Amino acid sequence: MIDFELTDEQRLIRETAKEFTDREIIPVVRENDRNEHFDLGLVKKLGDMGFLGSIVAEEYGGRGIDYRTYALIVEEIGRGDSASRTVVSVQTSLVCSSIQRWGTEEQKHRWLPSLCSGEALGCFGLTEPNTGSDAANLSTRATKTDGGWRISGQKQWISMGNYAKVAMIFAQTDPEKKHRGLACFLVPTDSDGFSASAIHGKLGLRGSDTAELSLDAVEVPDDALLGEVGDGFKVAMSALDSGRYSVAAGCVGICQGCVDASVNYSTQREQFGKPIASFQLVAAMIADMVVDTEAARGLVWRAGWLKDTDRPSTTETSVAKLFATEAAVRSANTAIQVHGGSGYVDDYPVERYLRDARVTTLYEGTSQIQKLIIGRAATGVNAMV
Ligand code: COS
């Protein structure tokens, strides 16, 4: 049975994440956003707090917490700043959880402690200029050499790609095998032939680093393979099972931030001689945000409970991701409406919430991909072939 009662430990961790967000993140978020500044000092603090790789086992440098507790942390950080939340999600869910699940003991000991502490960053190189939703159809090629592999290709929209020490690179080893030919490699980013360049001009997530990666005949040894040759697609999909969950939890934070900001503003701001909260149309907007927040949180917690109890969770994760990301966009848009003209400038967090929320219905699987996954589970018919 799902139990909504938090344990004392979960309350403490949530409170710690909340205090950290209020003290360390919120005071710098506006300037980082304005300056497109990827704040490495903040990344270090996230690592020091144990917020990177927290679901990784303690023997590899993580905190060994469960998925529901992880969501509490991610929600709080997401309330403060989606750029910081992206660091937590990518590092923890896409990179660390993949290495923990698919890595050899040697790979786990080599990479996880420094990733969990924040000393090193990792990135997830799946998407390419011509490959987004159709993730099995990669152009990046890995060719066998004596004792290793040679990888060539381009990767696009890669969070933290300019700062990562290790990149998970998905590549095709045998095009005839389609998704069963894919392999994932742990590529040190200082390898010869590896380069990254920053992507600027984003609508939101301006405090987040986004890169295009280029691999020009990068040579890696056999032990860079994460999983077996042919496991690449499963490595990617299992990473996204965790990554989509984390994005959803971050969006609960955006929704909650919209409620908090709108309650504050509407109880202070007076028009027609009284606080605007006393107008029914304003109350209705706030009620919509509250409902979206609570529904999104419930769906995230359900997906987390399934993961914590080792039950299948792919469809429920898509449900949570679809609802929470769309709810965050809706709530941010509504929160701006509550704030009026003040919501349109960055004195308040709500315009940033809207800009930052917008990408969440795109990355880690668009809303349309989530609907196809949910629809297939409901009907038994695959609308993707
Ligand atoms: N975990 C582990 N394995 C999985 C899995 C999961 N969550 N989902 C599917 N697989 C496995 C299947 O079991 C199947 O294995 P076999 O080859 O042994 O049969 C294989 O992967 C292929 O499964 P399927 O053909 O069903 O693929 P899907 O329909 O699941 O995938 C979509 C198609 C479109 C859903 C997938 O390509 C996708 O999610 N695309 C979006 C990609 C994305 O999110 N990109 C953003 C990148 S991060 S910014």
CSV table of C-alpha atoms and ligand atoms in Angstrom, one decimal:
chain,number,residue,atom,x,y,z
A,1,MET,CA,0.0,0.0,0.0
A,2,ILE,CA,1.2,3.5,-0.8
A,3,ASP,CA,1.7,5.4,2.4
A,4,PHE,CA,1.7,9.2,2.1
A,5,GLU,CA,3.1,9.7,5.7
A,6,LEU,CA,6.7,10.8,5.5
A,7,THR,CA,9.1,9.2,7.9
A,8,ASP,CA,11.1,11.4,10.3
A,9,GLU,CA,14.2,10.9,8.2
A,10,GLN,CA,12.3,12.0,5.0
A,11,ARG,CA,11.0,15.1,6.8
A,12,LEU,CA,14.5,16.0,7.9
A,13,ILE,CA,15.9,15.5,4.4
A,14,ARG,CA,13.1,17.6,2.9
A,15,GLU,CA,13.7,20.4,5.5
A,16,THR,CA,17.4,20.3,4.8
A,17,ALA,CA,16.9,20.6,1.1
A,18,LYS,CA,14.4,23.4,1.6
A,19,GLU,CA,16.8,25.4,3.8
A,20,PHE,CA,19.6,24.8,1.4
A,21,THR,CA,17.5,26.0,-1.5
A,22,ASP,CA,16.4,29.2,0.4
A,23,ARG,CA,19.9,30.0,1.6
A,24,GLU,CA,22.1,29.0,-1.3
A,25,ILE,CA,20.1,28.9,-4.5
A,26,ILE,CA,17.4,31.5,-4.4
A,27,PRO,CA,19.7,34.4,-3.6
A,28,VAL,CA,21.8,33.8,-6.8
A,29,VAL,CA,19.3,32.4,-9.2
A,30,ARG,CA,18.3,35.7,-10.8
A,31,GLU,CA,21.8,36.8,-11.6
A,32,ASN,CA,22.8,33.3,-12.9
A,33,ASP,CA,19.8,33.4,-15.1
A,34,ARG,CA,20.4,36.9,-16.4
A,35,ASN,CA,24.1,36.2,-17.0
A,36,GLU,CA,23.7,32.6,-18.5
A,37,HIS,CA,26.1,31.6,-15.7
A,38,PHE,CA,26.6,27.9,-15.0
A,39,ASP,CA,27.4,28.2,-11.3
A,40,LEU,CA,30.1,25.7,-10.5
A,41,GLY,CA,30.3,26.9,-6.9
A,42,LEU,CA,26.7,25.9,-6.5
A,43,VAL,CA,27.4,22.5,-8.1
A,44,LYS,CA,30.1,22.0,-5.5
A,45,LYS,CA,27.7,22.9,-2.7
A,46,LEU,CA,25.1,20.5,-4.1
A,47,GLY,CA,27.8,17.8,-4.0
A,48,ASP,CA,28.8,18.7,-0.5
A,49,MET,CA,25.2,18.3,0.7
A,50,GLY,CA,25.0,14.8,-0.8
A,51,PHE,CA,22.4,15.9,-3.3
A,52,LEU,CA,24.2,14.5,-6.3
A,53,GLY,CA,24.0,10.7,-6.7
A,54,SER,CA,21.9,10.5,-3.6
A,55,ILE,CA,20.2,7.3,-4.8
A,56,VAL,CA,23.6,5.6,-5.3
A,57,ALA,CA,24.7,3.0,-2.7
A,58,GLU,CA,26.9,4.4,0.1
A,59,GLU,CA,29.8,2.1,-0.8
A,60,TYR,CA,30.1,4.0,-4.1
A,61,GLY,CA,29.9,7.5,-2.5
A,62,GLY,CA,26.1,8.0,-2.7
A,63,ARG,CA,23.6,8.3,0.2
A,64,GLY,CA,21.6,5.2,-0.6
A,65,ILE,CA,18.3,7.0,-0.2
A,66,ASP,CA,15.1,5.7,-1.9
A,67,TYR,CA,13.3,7.2,-4.8
A,68,ARG,CA,10.5,8.9,-2.7
A,69,THR,CA,13.1,10.7,-0.6
A,70,TYR,CA,15.0,11.6,-3.7
A,71,ALA,CA,11.8,13.3,-5.1
A,72,LEU,CA,11.6,15.4,-1.9
A,73,ILE,CA,15.1,16.8,-2.6
A,74,VAL,CA,14.5,17.3,-6.3
A,75,GLU,CA,11.2,19.1,-5.6
A,76,GLU,CA,12.8,21.6,-3.3
A,77,ILE,CA,15.7,22.3,-5.6
A,78,GLY,CA,13.2,22.6,-8.5
A,79,ARG,CA,11.3,25.1,-6.5
A,80,GLY,CA,14.4,27.2,-6.3
A,81,ASP,CA,16.0,26.8,-9.7
A,82,SER,CA,15.5,24.4,-12.6
A,83,ALA,CA,19.0,24.9,-13.8
A,84,SER,CA,20.4,23.5,-10.5
A,85,ARG,CA,17.7,20.9,-10.6
A,86,THR,CA,18.9,19.8,-14.0
A,87,VAL,CA,22.4,19.3,-12.6
A,88,VAL,CA,20.9,17.0,-9.9
A,89,SER,CA,18.7,15.1,-12.4
A,90,VAL,CA,21.3,14.5,-15.0
A,91,GLN,CA,24.1,13.7,-12.6
A,92,THR,CA,21.9,11.4,-10.4
A,93,SER,CA,19.3,9.8,-12.6
A,94,LEU,CA,20.9,9.7,-16.1
A,95,VAL,CA,24.5,9.2,-15.3
A,96,CYS,CA,25.0,7.8,-11.7
A,97,SER,CA,22.0,5.5,-11.8
A,98,SER,CA,23.1,4.1,-15.1
A,99,ILE,CA,26.6,3.4,-14.0
A,100,GLN,CA,25.3,1.8,-10.8
A,101,ARG,CA,22.9,-0.4,-12.7
A,102,TRP,CA,24.9,-1.4,-15.7
A,103,GLY,CA,28.5,-0.8,-14.7
A,104,THR,CA,31.2,-3.3,-13.7
A,105,GLU,CA,32.7,-3.0,-10.2
A,106,GLU,CA,35.7,-1.3,-11.7
A,107,GLN,CA,33.6,1.3,-13.5
A,108,LYS,CA,31.5,2.0,-10.4
A,109,HIS,CA,34.6,2.5,-8.3
A,110,ARG,CA,36.3,4.6,-11.0
A,111,TRP,CA,33.4,7.0,-11.6
A,112,LEU,CA,30.8,7.1,-8.9
A,113,PRO,CA,32.6,8.5,-5.9
A,114,SER,CA,33.7,11.7,-7.8
A,115,LEU,CA,30.3,12.0,-9.5
A,116,CYS,CA,28.4,11.7,-6.2
A,117,SER,CA,30.7,14.3,-4.5
A,118,GLY,CA,30.4,16.7,-7.4
A,119,GLU,CA,34.1,16.7,-8.0
A,120,ALA,CA,33.3,15.5,-11.5
A,121,LEU,CA,30.3,16.0,-13.7
A,122,GLY,CA,28.8,13.6,-16.1
A,123,CYS,CA,26.6,14.0,-19.2
A,124,PHE,CA,24.2,11.9,-21.2
A,125,GLY,CA,24.9,11.8,-24.9
A,126,LEU,CA,21.9,10.2,-26.6
A,127,THR,CA,20.3,13.0,-28.7
A,128,GLU,CA,21.8,14.0,-32.0
A,129,PRO,CA,21.1,16.8,-34.5
A,130,ASN,CA,18.9,14.4,-36.5
A,131,THR,CA,17.8,12.0,-33.7
A,132,GLY,CA,15.5,13.1,-30.9
A,133,SER,CA,12.3,11.1,-30.3
A,134,ASP,CA,13.4,8.3,-32.5
A,135,ALA,CA,16.2,7.4,-30.1
A,136,ALA,CA,17.1,4.1,-31.6
A,137,ASN,CA,18.1,5.7,-34.9
A,138,LEU,CA,21.5,7.0,-34.0
A,139,SER,CA,24.1,8.2,-36.6
A,140,THR,CA,27.0,8.1,-34.2
A,141,ARG,CA,29.1,5.0,-35.1
A,142,ALA,CA,31.3,2.8,-32.9
A,143,THR,CA,33.7,0.6,-34.8
A,144,LYS,CA,35.7,-2.2,-33.2
A,145,THR,CA,39.5,-1.8,-33.1
A,146,ASP,CA,42.2,-4.0,-31.5
A,147,GLY,CA,41.4,-3.8,-27.8
A,148,GLY,CA,38.8,-1.1,-28.1
A,149,TRP,CA,36.4,1.1,-30.1
A,150,ARG,CA,36.6,4.1,-32.3
A,151,ILE,CA,33.6,6.5,-32.0
A,152,SER,CA,32.6,9.2,-34.4
A,153,GLY,CA,29.4,11.4,-34.4
A,154,GLN,CA,27.6,14.5,-33.1
A,155,LYS,CA,25.5,14.9,-30.0
A,156,GLN,CA,23.1,17.8,-29.4
A,157,TRP,CA,21.3,19.5,-26.4
A,158,ILE,CA,23.6,17.8,-23.9
A,159,SER,CA,23.3,19.3,-20.4
A,160,MET,CA,26.6,19.9,-18.7
A,161,GLY,CA,28.5,18.8,-21.9
A,162,ASN,CA,31.0,21.6,-21.6
A,163,TYR,CA,32.0,20.7,-18.0
A,164,ALA,CA,31.6,16.9,-17.8
A,165,LYS,CA,34.6,14.7,-17.2
A,166,VAL,CA,32.8,11.7,-18.5
A,167,ALA,CA,30.2,11.4,-21.2
A,168,MET,CA,27.8,8.5,-21.7
A,169,ILE,CA,27.9,8.2,-25.4
A,170,PHE,CA,25.4,6.1,-27.2
A,171,ALA,CA,26.5,4.7,-30.6
A,172,GLN,CA,25.5,2.3,-33.3
A,173,THR,CA,27.8,-0.7,-33.7
A,174,ASP,CA,25.8,-2.5,-36.4
A,175,PRO,CA,23.1,-0.6,-38.2
A,176,GLU,CA,21.4,-3.8,-39.5
A,177,LYS,CA,20.6,-4.7,-35.9
A,178,LYS,CA,18.8,-1.4,-35.3
A,179,HIS,CA,18.2,-0.8,-31.6
A,180,ARG,CA,19.9,-4.1,-30.7
A,181,GLY,CA,23.1,-2.8,-32.3
A,182,LEU,CA,23.4,0.2,-29.9
A,183,ALA,CA,26.1,0.4,-27.3
A,184,CYS,CA,26.8,2.9,-24.5
A,185,PHE,CA,30.4,4.0,-23.8
A,186,LEU,CA,31.8,5.9,-20.8
A,187,VAL,CA,34.0,8.4,-22.7
A,188,PRO,CA,36.5,10.6,-20.8
A,189,THR,CA,35.9,14.0,-22.2
A,190,ASP,CA,39.7,14.7,-22.4
A,191,SER,CA,40.0,12.0,-25.0
A,192,ASP,CA,41.6,13.0,-28.3
A,193,GLY,CA,39.0,13.9,-30.9
A,194,PHE,CA,36.3,14.8,-28.3
A,195,SER,CA,35.1,18.4,-28.2
A,196,ALA,CA,32.2,20.4,-26.9
A,197,SER,CA,30.7,23.8,-27.7
A,198,ALA,CA,28.1,25.8,-25.8
A,199,ILE,CA,24.6,26.4,-27.1
A,200,HIS,CA,23.4,29.9,-26.3
A,201,GLY,CA,20.1,31.8,-26.7
A,202,LYS,CA,17.8,29.4,-24.8
A,203,LEU,CA,14.4,30.5,-23.8
A,204,GLY,CA,15.0,29.2,-20.2
A,205,LEU,CA,17.4,27.2,-18.2
A,206,ARG,CA,19.9,29.9,-18.8
A,207,GLY,CA,21.9,29.0,-15.7
A,208,SER,CA,22.3,25.5,-17.1
A,209,ASP,CA,25.1,24.4,-19.4
A,210,THR,CA,23.9,23.0,-22.7
A,211,ALA,CA,26.4,21.7,-25.3
A,212,GLU,CA,26.9,20.2,-28.7
A,213,LEU,CA,29.4,17.4,-28.6
A,214,SER,CA,31.6,16.2,-31.4
A,215,LEU,CA,33.4,12.9,-31.5
A,216,ASP,CA,36.0,12.6,-34.2
A,217,ALA,CA,37.5,9.1,-34.2
A,218,VAL,CA,37.6,9.0,-30.4
A,219,GLU,CA,39.4,5.9,-29.2
A,220,VAL,CA,38.3,4.1,-26.1
A,221,PRO,CA,39.3,0.8,-24.6
A,222,ASP,CA,36.9,-2.2,-24.3
A,223,ASP,CA,36.3,-1.5,-20.7
A,224,ALA,CA,34.7,1.8,-21.6
A,225,LEU,CA,31.6,-0.2,-22.6
A,226,LEU,CA,28.7,0.3,-20.2
A,227,GLY,CA,26.8,-3.0,-20.4
A,228,GLU,CA,27.3,-5.2,-23.4
A,229,VAL,CA,27.3,-4.4,-27.0
A,230,GLY,CA,23.6,-4.3,-27.9
A,231,ASP,CA,22.5,-3.1,-24.5
A,232,GLY,CA,22.7,0.6,-25.4
A,233,PHE,CA,19.0,1.1,-26.0
A,234,LYS,CA,18.1,-0.5,-22.7
A,235,VAL,CA,20.7,1.5,-20.9
A,236,ALA,CA,19.1,4.7,-22.4
A,237,MET,CA,15.5,3.7,-21.6
A,238,SER,CA,16.3,2.6,-18.1
A,239,ALA,CA,18.2,5.9,-17.5
A,240,LEU,CA,15.1,7.8,-18.8
A,241,ASP,CA,12.9,5.8,-16.4
A,242,SER,CA,14.8,7.5,-13.6
A,243,GLY,CA,15.5,10.8,-15.5
A,244,ARG,CA,11.8,11.4,-16.3
A,245,TYR,CA,10.9,10.8,-12.7
A,246,SER,CA,13.4,13.4,-11.6
A,247,VAL,CA,12.1,16.0,-14.2
A,248,ALA,CA,8.6,15.3,-12.9
A,249,ALA,CA,9.7,15.9,-9.3
A,250,GLY,CA,11.4,19.1,-10.3
A,251,CYS,CA,8.2,20.3,-11.9
A,252,VAL,CA,6.3,19.7,-8.7
A,253,GLY,CA,8.7,22.2,-7.2
A,254,ILE,CA,7.9,24.7,-10.0
A,255,CYS,CA,4.2,24.2,-9.3
A,256,GLN,CA,4.7,24.7,-5.6
A,257,GLY,CA,6.8,27.8,-6.2
A,258,CYS,CA,4.0,29.2,-8.3
A,259,VAL,CA,1.5,28.6,-5.5
A,260,ASP,CA,3.8,30.1,-2.9
A,261,ALA,CA,4.6,33.2,-5.0
A,262,SER,CA,1.0,33.7,-6.0
A,263,VAL,CA,-0.3,33.4,-2.4
A,264,ASN,CA,2.2,35.9,-1.2
A,265,TYR,CA,1.5,38.3,-4.0
A,266,SER,CA,-2.3,38.1,-3.9
A,267,THR,CA,-2.5,38.6,-0.2
A,268,GLN,CA,-0.3,41.7,-0.3
A,269,ARG,CA,-1.3,43.4,-3.5
A,270,GLU,CA,-4.4,45.6,-3.2
A,271,GLN,CA,-6.8,46.7,-5.9
A,272,PHE,CA,-10.2,48.1,-5.6
A,273,GLY,CA,-9.4,48.7,-1.9
A,274,LYS,CA,-8.7,45.1,-0.9
A,275,PRO,CA,-6.1,42.3,-1.4
A,276,ILE,CA,-6.6,40.7,-4.8
A,277,ALA,CA,-6.8,37.3,-3.1
A,278,SER,CA,-10.3,38.3,-2.1
A,279,PHE,CA,-11.4,38.3,-5.7
A,280,GLN,CA,-13.0,35.0,-6.8
A,281,LEU,CA,-11.3,35.0,-10.2
A,282,VAL,CA,-7.9,35.2,-8.5
A,283,ALA,CA,-8.8,32.6,-5.9
A,284,ALA,CA,-9.9,30.3,-8.8
A,285,MET,CA,-6.4,30.7,-10.4
A,286,ILE,CA,-4.7,29.8,-7.2
A,287,ALA,CA,-7.0,26.9,-6.7
A,288,ASP,CA,-6.1,25.6,-10.2
A,289,MET,CA,-2.4,25.8,-9.2
A,290,VAL,CA,-2.9,24.0,-5.9
A,291,VAL,CA,-4.8,21.2,-7.6
A,292,ASP,CA,-2.1,20.8,-10.3
A,293,THR,CA,0.6,20.8,-7.6
A,294,GLU,CA,-1.0,18.2,-5.5
A,295,ALA,CA,-2.0,15.9,-8.4
A,296,ALA,CA,1.5,16.1,-9.8
A,297,ARG,CA,3.1,15.3,-6.4
A,298,GLY,CA,0.8,12.4,-6.0
A,299,LEU,CA,1.7,10.9,-9.3
A,300,VAL,CA,5.4,11.4,-8.6
A,301,TRP,CA,5.1,9.7,-5.3
A,302,ARG,CA,3.3,6.8,-6.8
A,303,ALA,CA,6.0,6.3,-9.4
A,304,GLY,CA,8.6,6.5,-6.7
A,305,TRP,CA,6.8,4.0,-4.6
A,306,LEU,CA,6.7,1.6,-7.6
A,307,LYS,CA,10.5,2.1,-8.1
A,308,ASP,CA,11.2,1.6,-4.3
A,309,THR,CA,9.2,-1.6,-4.3
A,310,ASP,CA,10.9,-3.0,-7.5
A,311,ARG,CA,7.7,-2.9,-9.5
A,312,PRO,CA,7.5,-1.9,-13.2
A,313,SER,CA,7.2,1.9,-13.4
A,314,THR,CA,7.8,3.0,-16.9
A,315,THR,CA,4.2,3.8,-17.8
A,316,GLU,CA,3.5,5.4,-14.4
A,317,THR,CA,6.7,7.5,-14.7
A,318,SER,CA,5.5,8.7,-18.1
A,319,VAL,CA,2.1,9.6,-16.5
A,320,ALA,CA,3.9,11.6,-13.8
A,321,LYS,CA,6.3,13.2,-16.3
A,322,LEU,CA,3.5,14.2,-18.7
A,323,PHE,CA,1.2,15.6,-16.0
A,324,ALA,CA,3.8,17.3,-13.9
A,325,THR,CA,5.6,19.0,-16.8
A,326,GLU,CA,2.4,20.3,-18.4
A,327,ALA,CA,1.2,21.3,-15.0
A,328,ALA,CA,4.3,23.3,-14.4
A,329,VAL,CA,3.9,25.2,-17.7
A,330,ARG,CA,0.2,25.8,-16.8
A,331,SER,CA,0.9,26.9,-13.3
A,332,ALA,CA,3.7,29.3,-14.3
A,333,ASN,CA,1.5,30.9,-16.9
A,334,THR,CA,-1.3,31.3,-14.4
A,335,ALA,CA,1.1,32.6,-11.7
A,336,ILE,CA,2.2,35.4,-14.1
A,337,GLN,CA,-1.5,36.2,-14.6
A,338,VAL,CA,-2.0,36.5,-10.8
A,339,HIS,CA,1.1,38.8,-10.7
A,340,GLY,CA,-0.1,41.0,-13.6
A,341,GLY,CA,2.7,43.3,-15.0
A,342,SER,CA,4.9,42.5,-12.0
A,343,GLY,CA,5.0,38.9,-13.2
A,344,TYR,CA,6.4,39.8,-16.5
A,345,VAL,CA,9.8,40.9,-15.1
A,346,ASP,CA,12.3,39.0,-13.0
A,347,ASP,CA,11.6,40.8,-9.7
A,348,TYR,CA,9.4,37.7,-9.1
A,349,PRO,CA,10.3,34.1,-9.9
A,350,VAL,CA,7.2,33.4,-12.0
A,351,GLU,CA,8.4,34.5,-15.5
A,352,ARG,CA,11.5,32.4,-15.0
A,353,TYR,CA,9.3,29.5,-13.9
A,354,LEU,CA,7.5,29.7,-17.2
A,355,ARG,CA,10.7,29.9,-19.3
A,356,ASP,CA,12.3,27.1,-17.3
A,357,ALA,CA,9.2,24.9,-17.3
A,358,ARG,CA,8.9,25.1,-21.0
A,359,VAL,CA,11.8,22.7,-21.8
A,360,THR,CA,10.5,20.0,-19.5
A,361,THR,CA,7.7,19.1,-21.9
A,362,LEU,CA,10.5,18.6,-24.5
A,363,TYR,CA,13.5,17.0,-22.9
A,364,GLU,CA,13.7,13.4,-21.7
A,365,GLY,CA,10.9,12.6,-24.0
A,366,THR,CA,8.3,15.1,-25.3
A,367,SER,CA,4.8,15.1,-24.0
A,368,GLN,CA,3.8,13.4,-27.3
A,369,ILE,CA,6.3,10.5,-26.6
A,370,GLN,CA,4.9,10.1,-23.1
A,371,LYS,CA,1.4,9.9,-24.5
A,372,LEU,CA,2.5,7.2,-27.0
A,373,ILE,CA,4.0,5.2,-24.2
A,374,ILE,CA,0.9,5.6,-22.0
A,375,GLY,CA,-1.5,4.9,-25.0
A,376,ARG,CA,0.4,1.7,-25.9
A,377,ALA,CA,0.2,0.5,-22.3
A,378,ALA,CA,-3.6,1.2,-22.2
A,379,THR,CA,-4.5,-0.2,-25.5
A,380,GLY,CA,-1.9,-2.9,-26.1
A,381,VAL,CA,-1.5,-1.3,-29.6
A,382,ASN,CA,1.9,0.3,-30.5
A,383,ALA,CA,1.2,3.5,-32.3
A,384,MET,CA,4.9,4.0,-32.8
A,385,VAL,CA,5.5,1.5,-35.6
B,1,COS,N1,13.9,-0.2,-19.6
B,1,COS,C1,14.7,-1.2,-20.1
B,1,COS,N2,14.5,-1.6,-21.4
B,1,COS,C2,13.5,-1.1,-22.1
B,1,COS,C3,12.7,0.0,-21.6
B,1,COS,C4,12.9,0.4,-20.3
B,1,COS,N3,12.2,1.4,-19.7
B,1,COS,N4,11.8,0.3,-22.5
B,1,COS,C5,12.0,-0.5,-23.6
B,1,COS,N5,13.0,-1.3,-23.3
B,1,COS,C6,13.5,-2.3,-24.2
B,1,COS,C7,12.4,-3.3,-24.7
B,1,COS,O1,12.3,-4.3,-23.7
B,1,COS,C8,13.0,-3.8,-26.0
B,1,COS,O2,13.9,-4.8,-25.8
B,1,COS,P1,14.1,-6.0,-26.9
B,1,COS,O3,15.0,-5.4,-27.9
B,1,COS,O4,14.8,-7.1,-26.1
B,1,COS,O5,12.8,-6.4,-27.4
B,1,COS,C9,13.7,-2.6,-26.5
B,1,COS,O6,14.0,-1.7,-25.4
B,1,COS,C10,12.9,-1.8,-27.5
B,1,COS,O7,11.7,-1.5,-27.0
B,1,COS,P2,10.6,-0.8,-27.9
B,1,COS,O8,10.7,-1.2,-29.3
B,1,COS,O9,9.3,-1.1,-27.2
B,1,COS,O10,11.0,0.6,-27.8
B,1,COS,P3,10.1,1.7,-27.2
B,1,COS,O11,8.8,1.6,-27.9
B,1,COS,O12,10.0,1.5,-25.7
B,1,COS,O13,10.9,3.0,-27.5
B,1,COS,C11,10.3,5.3,-27.8
B,1,COS,C12,10.4,3.9,-28.4
B,1,COS,C13,9.8,6.2,-28.8
B,1,COS,C14,9.4,5.3,-26.6
B,1,COS,C15,11.7,5.6,-27.3
B,1,COS,O14,12.6,5.6,-28.4
B,1,COS,C16,11.8,6.9,-26.6
B,1,COS,O15,11.5,7.0,-25.4
B,1,COS,N6,12.1,8.0,-27.3
B,1,COS,C17,12.2,9.3,-26.7
B,1,COS,C18,13.7,9.5,-26.4
B,1,COS,C19,13.9,10.5,-25.4
B,1,COS,O16,13.3,10.6,-24.4
B,1,COS,N7,14.9,11.4,-25.8
B,1,COS,C20,15.3,12.4,-24.9
B,1,COS,C21,16.7,12.1,-24.5
B,1,COS,S1,17.3,12.9,-23.1
B,1,COS,S2,17.2,14.8,-23.5
